[in-house]
mmCIF file of C-alpha atoms in Angstrom:
data_model
loop_
_atom_site.group_PDB
_atom_site.id
_atom_site.type_symbol
_atom_site.label_atom_id
_atom_site.label_comp_id
_atom_site.label_asym_id
_atom_site.label_seq_id
_atom_site.Cartn_x
_atom_site.Cartn_y
_atom_site.Cartn_z
ATOM 1 C CA GLN A 137 15.773 18.777 -20.508
ATOM 2 C CA VAL A 138 12.520 17.060 -19.550
ATOM 3 C CA GLN A 139 9.347 18.659 -20.832
ATOM 4 C CA LEU A 140 5.726 17.822 -20.061
ATOM 5 C CA GLN A 141 2.722 18.842 -22.177
ATOM 6 C CA GLU A 142 -0.950 18.394 -21.243
ATOM 7 C CA SER A 143 -3.585 17.829 -23.942
ATOM 8 C CA GLY A 144 -7.285 17.180 -24.028
ATOM 9 C CA PRO A 145 -10.698 18.806 -24.366
ATOM 10 C CA GLY A 146 -11.051 22.271 -22.890
ATOM 11 C CA LEU A 147 -14.791 21.896 -22.368
ATOM 12 C CA VAL A 148 -16.587 19.006 -20.675
ATOM 13 C CA LYS A 149 -20.285 18.669 -19.930
ATOM 14 C CA PRO A 150 -21.491 18.108 -16.371
ATOM 15 C CA SER A 151 -21.725 14.415 -15.348
ATOM 16 C CA GLN A 152 -19.316 13.427 -18.121
ATOM 17 C CA THR A 153 -15.689 12.228 -17.801
ATOM 18 C CA LEU A 154 -12.745 14.613 -18.101
ATOM 19 C CA SER A 155 -9.842 13.033 -19.953
ATOM 20 C CA LEU A 156 -6.346 14.513 -20.215
ATOM 21 C CA THR A 157 -3.010 13.226 -21.422
ATOM 22 C CA CYS A 158 0.453 14.348 -20.429
ATOM 23 C CA THR A 159 3.223 13.720 -22.996
ATOM 24 C CA VAL A 160 6.738 13.566 -21.624
ATOM 25 C CA SER A 161 9.695 14.459 -23.809
ATOM 26 C CA GLY A 162 13.411 14.690 -23.147
ATOM 27 C CA GLY A 163 13.473 11.427 -21.204
ATOM 28 C CA SER A 164 11.772 8.102 -20.867
ATOM 29 C CA ILE A 165 8.748 7.994 -18.535
ATOM 30 C CA SER A 166 9.758 4.466 -17.434
ATOM 31 C CA SER A 167 13.371 5.233 -16.545
ATOM 32 C CA GLY A 168 14.475 6.396 -13.135
ATOM 33 C CA SER A 169 12.514 6.449 -9.924
ATOM 34 C CA TYR A 170 10.024 9.142 -10.725
ATOM 35 C CA TYR A 171 6.382 9.669 -9.815
ATOM 36 C CA TRP A 172 4.091 11.318 -12.330
ATOM 37 C CA SER A 173 1.324 13.491 -10.910
ATOM 38 C CA TRP A 174 -1.728 15.454 -11.824
ATOM 39 C CA ILE A 175 -2.425 18.706 -9.961
ATOM 40 C CA ARG A 176 -5.191 21.227 -10.499
ATOM 41 C CA GLN A 177 -5.833 24.873 -9.725
ATOM 42 C CA PRO A 178 -9.224 26.555 -9.901
ATOM 43 C CA ALA A 179 -9.087 30.154 -11.087
ATOM 44 C CA GLY A 180 -7.663 32.435 -8.410
ATOM 45 C CA LYS A 181 -7.233 29.580 -5.955
ATOM 46 C CA GLY A 182 -4.471 27.280 -4.690
ATOM 47 C CA LEU A 183 -3.020 23.998 -5.860
ATOM 48 C CA GLU A 184 -4.673 20.609 -5.266
ATOM 49 C CA TRP A 185 -2.891 17.312 -5.835
ATOM 50 C CA ILE A 186 -5.120 14.814 -7.670
ATOM 51 C CA GLY A 187 -3.012 11.697 -7.860
ATOM 52 C CA ARG A 188 0.101 10.049 -9.219
ATOM 53 C CA ILE A 189 1.472 6.996 -10.958
ATOM 54 C CA TYR A 190 4.839 5.359 -10.530
ATOM 55 C CA THR A 191 6.904 3.923 -13.350
ATOM 56 C CA SER A 192 5.764 0.465 -12.234
ATOM 57 C CA GLY A 193 2.154 1.474 -12.836
ATOM 58 C CA SER A 194 1.138 1.708 -9.157
ATOM 59 C CA THR A 195 -1.146 4.605 -8.355
ATOM 60 C CA ASN A 196 -2.104 6.820 -5.432
ATOM 61 C CA TYR A 197 -5.020 9.250 -5.297
ATOM 62 C CA ASN A 198 -6.158 12.173 -3.195
ATOM 63 C CA PRO A 199 -8.764 10.679 -0.892
ATOM 64 C CA SER A 200 -11.168 13.531 -1.655
ATOM 65 C CA LEU A 201 -11.197 12.567 -5.364
ATOM 66 C CA LYS A 202 -10.326 8.866 -5.217
ATOM 67 C CA SER A 203 -13.759 7.552 -6.135
ATOM 68 C CA ARG A 204 -13.731 9.516 -9.426
ATOM 69 C CA VAL A 205 -10.080 9.392 -10.531
ATOM 70 C CA THR A 206 -8.123 7.007 -12.688
ATOM 71 C CA ILE A 207 -4.511 7.628 -13.698
ATOM 72 C CA SER A 208 -2.807 5.336 -16.214
ATOM 73 C CA VAL A 209 0.472 5.209 -18.130
ATOM 74 C CA ASP A 210 1.354 4.300 -21.713
ATOM 75 C CA THR A 211 5.112 3.776 -21.763
ATOM 76 C CA SER A 212 5.143 3.095 -25.500
ATOM 77 C CA LYS A 213 3.926 6.649 -26.104
ATOM 78 C CA ASN A 214 5.766 8.164 -23.109
ATOM 79 C CA GLN A 215 2.478 9.449 -21.803
ATOM 80 C CA PHE A 216 0.328 9.290 -18.702
ATOM 81 C CA SER A 217 -3.332 10.084 -18.485
ATOM 82 C CA LEU A 218 -6.034 11.348 -16.161
ATOM 83 C CA LYS A 219 -9.704 10.448 -16.130
ATOM 84 C CA LEU A 220 -12.072 12.227 -13.750
ATOM 85 C CA SER A 221 -15.609 10.999 -13.848
ATOM 86 C CA SER A 222 -18.958 12.626 -12.986
ATOM 87 C CA VAL A 223 -17.585 16.131 -13.285
ATOM 88 C CA THR A 224 -19.366 19.261 -11.994
ATOM 89 C CA ALA A 225 -18.627 22.946 -12.267
ATOM 90 C CA ALA A 226 -16.423 22.565 -9.194
ATOM 91 C CA ASP A 227 -13.957 20.585 -11.305
ATOM 92 C CA THR A 228 -13.358 23.590 -13.558
ATOM 93 C CA ALA A 229 -9.633 24.355 -13.209
ATOM 94 C CA VAL A 230 -6.246 24.496 -14.854
ATOM 95 C CA TYR A 231 -4.893 20.949 -14.782
ATOM 96 C CA TYR A 232 -1.133 20.429 -14.552
ATOM 97 C CA CYS A 233 0.932 17.313 -14.966
ATOM 98 C CA ALA A 234 4.220 17.149 -13.089
ATOM 99 C CA ARG A 235 7.136 14.871 -12.297
ATOM 100 C CA ALA A 236 8.257 14.163 -8.736
ATOM 101 C CA ARG A 237 11.796 13.196 -7.989
ATOM 102 C CA ARG A 238 12.669 11.238 -4.827
ATOM 103 C CA GLU A 239 8.885 11.096 -4.384
ATOM 104 C CA VAL A 240 8.785 14.400 -2.528
ATOM 105 C CA THR A 241 9.714 17.184 -4.977
ATOM 106 C CA LEU A 242 7.734 18.266 -8.004
ATOM 107 C CA ASP A 243 10.596 19.364 -10.229
ATOM 108 C CA TYR A 244 9.102 19.522 -13.733
ATOM 109 C CA TRP A 245 5.634 20.803 -14.650
ATOM 110 C CA GLY A 246 3.582 21.032 -17.800
ATOM 111 C CA GLN A 247 2.291 24.459 -18.814
ATOM 112 C CA GLY A 248 -1.225 23.582 -17.726
ATOM 113 C CA THR A 249 -4.483 23.267 -19.579
ATOM 114 C CA LEU A 250 -7.780 24.924 -18.661
ATOM 115 C CA VAL A 251 -10.770 22.562 -18.438
ATOM 116 C CA THR A 252 -14.187 24.129 -18.092
ATOM 117 C CA VAL A 253 -17.194 22.089 -17.024
ATOM 118 C CA SER A 254 -20.279 23.588 -18.536
ATOM 119 C CA SER A 255 -23.276 22.528 -20.571
ATOM 120 C CA ASP B 91 -3.874 15.180 8.158
ATOM 121 C CA ILE B 92 -0.952 17.545 8.267
ATOM 122 C CA GLN B 93 -2.094 21.127 7.895
ATOM 123 C CA MET B 94 0.157 23.765 6.341
ATOM 124 C CA THR B 95 -0.307 27.390 7.375
ATOM 125 C CA GLN B 96 1.454 29.853 5.093
ATOM 126 C CA SER B 97 1.685 33.554 5.883
ATOM 127 C CA PRO B 98 1.203 36.214 4.943
ATOM 128 C CA SER B 99 -1.400 35.667 2.229
ATOM 129 C CA SER B 100 -0.215 38.819 0.452
ATOM 130 C CA LEU B 101 2.777 41.074 0.723
ATOM 131 C CA SER B 102 3.807 44.404 -0.768
ATOM 132 C CA ALA B 103 7.472 45.333 -0.786
ATOM 133 C CA SER B 104 9.919 47.627 -2.582
ATOM 134 C CA VAL B 105 12.680 46.690 -4.989
ATOM 135 C CA GLY B 106 15.757 45.774 -2.938
ATOM 136 C CA ASP B 107 13.773 44.826 0.172
ATOM 137 C CA ARG B 108 14.302 41.632 2.086
ATOM 138 C CA VAL B 109 11.125 39.535 1.901
ATOM 139 C CA THR B 110 10.205 36.679 4.221
ATOM 140 C CA ILE B 111 7.386 34.140 3.985
ATOM 141 C CA THR B 112 6.683 31.510 6.556
ATOM 142 C CA CYS B 113 5.061 28.052 6.444
ATOM 143 C CA GLN B 114 4.052 26.115 9.532
ATOM 144 C CA ALA B 115 3.164 22.492 9.604
ATOM 145 C CA SER B 116 0.788 21.052 12.164
ATOM 146 C CA GLN B 117 3.235 18.268 12.960
ATOM 147 C CA ASP B 118 6.852 17.391 12.320
ATOM 148 C CA ILE B 119 7.600 16.982 8.620
ATOM 149 C CA SER B 120 11.424 16.829 8.996
ATOM 150 C CA ASN B 121 12.752 18.803 5.987
ATOM 151 C CA TYR B 122 10.207 17.550 3.426
ATOM 152 C CA LEU B 123 9.286 21.075 2.439
ATOM 153 C CA ASN B 124 9.589 22.715 -0.959
ATOM 154 C CA TRP B 125 8.960 26.233 -2.206
ATOM 155 C CA TYR B 126 7.559 27.194 -5.617
ATOM 156 C CA GLN B 127 7.111 30.429 -7.549
ATOM 157 C CA GLN B 128 4.108 30.859 -9.786
ATOM 158 C CA LYS B 129 3.791 33.790 -12.172
ATOM 159 C CA PRO B 130 0.396 34.656 -13.636
ATOM 160 C CA GLY B 131 -0.704 32.225 -16.299
ATOM 161 C CA LYS B 132 2.316 29.971 -15.702
ATOM 162 C CA ALA B 133 3.009 26.699 -14.008
ATOM 163 C CA PRO B 134 4.681 26.666 -10.584
ATOM 164 C CA LYS B 135 8.466 26.604 -10.688
ATOM 165 C CA LEU B 136 10.539 24.784 -8.057
ATOM 166 C CA LEU B 137 12.884 27.184 -6.235
ATOM 167 C CA ILE B 138 13.882 25.451 -2.972
ATOM 168 C CA TYR B 139 13.753 21.736 -2.127
ATOM 169 C CA ASP B 140 14.233 19.883 1.138
ATOM 170 C CA ALA B 141 13.623 23.134 3.007
ATOM 171 C CA SER B 142 16.968 24.777 2.246
ATOM 172 C CA ASN B 143 18.471 23.550 -1.019
ATOM 173 C CA LEU B 144 18.495 25.881 -3.990
ATOM 174 C CA GLU B 145 17.324 24.277 -7.184
ATOM 175 C CA THR B 146 19.824 24.427 -10.031
ATOM 176 C CA GLY B 147 19.609 27.658 -12.010
ATOM 177 C CA VAL B 148 17.676 29.567 -9.369
ATOM 178 C CA PRO B 149 19.224 32.918 -8.330
ATOM 179 C CA SER B 150 20.999 32.923 -5.007
ATOM 180 C CA ARG B 151 18.851 35.730 -3.623
ATOM 181 C CA PHE B 152 16.271 33.009 -2.886
ATOM 182 C CA SER B 153 16.814 30.852 0.171
ATOM 183 C CA GLY B 154 14.972 28.659 2.599
ATOM 184 C CA SER B 155 15.431 27.452 6.146
ATOM 185 C CA GLY B 156 13.766 25.454 8.858
ATOM 186 C CA SER B 157 12.957 21.911 9.848
ATOM 187 C CA GLY B 158 10.318 20.123 11.849
ATOM 188 C CA THR B 159 7.289 22.401 11.825
ATOM 189 C CA ASP B 160 8.546 25.898 11.063
ATOM 190 C CA PHE B 161 9.968 27.005 7.758
ATOM 191 C CA THR B 162 11.037 30.317 6.189
ATOM 192 C CA PHE B 163 11.465 31.428 2.616
ATOM 193 C CA THR B 164 13.522 34.558 1.954
ATOM 194 C CA ILE B 165 14.274 36.795 -0.973
ATOM 195 C CA SER B 166 17.325 38.750 0.106
ATOM 196 C CA SER B 167 16.837 41.686 -2.345
ATOM 197 C CA LEU B 168 13.546 41.839 -4.151
ATOM 198 C CA GLN B 169 13.696 42.257 -7.918
ATOM 199 C CA PRO B 170 10.832 43.323 -10.221
ATOM 200 C CA GLU B 171 10.835 39.887 -11.855
ATOM 201 C CA ASP B 172 10.081 38.259 -8.483
ATOM 202 C CA ILE B 173 6.472 39.407 -8.608
ATOM 203 C CA ALA B 174 4.541 36.150 -8.287
ATOM 204 C CA THR B 175 2.620 33.945 -5.892
ATOM 205 C CA TYR B 176 4.798 31.671 -3.752
ATOM 206 C CA TYR B 177 3.697 28.295 -2.350
ATOM 207 C CA CYS B 178 5.157 25.948 0.168
ATOM 208 C CA GLN B 179 4.514 22.249 -0.359
ATOM 209 C CA GLN B 180 4.975 19.296 1.925
ATOM 210 C CA TYR B 181 4.822 15.586 1.305
ATOM 211 C CA ASP B 182 2.774 13.524 3.698
ATOM 212 C CA ASN B 183 2.484 9.803 4.019
ATOM 213 C CA LEU B 184 -0.080 8.298 1.699
ATOM 214 C CA PRO B 185 -2.859 8.546 1.014
ATOM 215 C CA LEU B 186 -2.587 12.299 1.516
ATOM 216 C CA GLY B 187 0.370 12.881 -0.743
ATOM 217 C CA TYR B 188 1.314 16.399 -1.670
ATOM 218 C CA THR B 189 -0.268 19.369 0.049
ATOM 219 C CA PHE B 190 0.360 23.032 -0.637
ATOM 220 C CA GLY B 191 0.192 26.140 1.473
ATOM 221 C CA GLN B 192 -2.407 28.719 0.664
ATOM 222 C CA GLY B 193 0.051 30.860 -1.266
ATOM 223 C CA THR B 194 1.565 34.317 -0.736
ATOM 224 C CA LYS B 195 0.955 36.917 -3.436
ATOM 225 C CA LEU B 196 3.939 39.202 -3.653
ATOM 226 C CA GLU B 197 3.542 42.691 -5.119
ATOM 227 C CA ILE B 198 5.845 45.643 -5.704
ATOM 228 C CA LYS B 199 5.138 48.825 -3.733
#
């Protein structure tokens, strides 16, 4: 059973960089044709896809966030990571990592981690 | 951009009722449409993939149908544990990626 777990600071100051890591267990992040995504959800609102990385290391980002987002993978640790720069209060949200099978379907999700942007 | 219109935004029904949620795409997305259930404080859970396929382990009272632009999600007999927010999700060509409907909050009458 694949499991994903987000980790990282729960509080980030405005203008700084938000950094989160997703640790994958129950399977190798580099096996199979899976995409690994970050998705966020502000309190009481809907879901927004941030970006994804393929097992090859190729990345795709939501155009609305592309200038501030970097997603990377560390296959030796079975982890992938998110960096979001120049954060503002609007970036306060629960951040989820998720796996996509056949590119289209998000079948496994982490439990989510709340990141608050505040001074 | 492909726009997804999910309705209703909220729904109140009684235990045992048949519940239907719709999702409309602004252009043809074939059957690239998934449905998720999100309970308060929890991550979304995949229920239906490719518009009509039940994910393994999901109760058979959940179903989905549709293709092209119009999709329907149905709970055949509402149970108390089905109280949640439901989202449709489509996959668009890059760079847009994954987009979600606005969500339907389901409550018990």
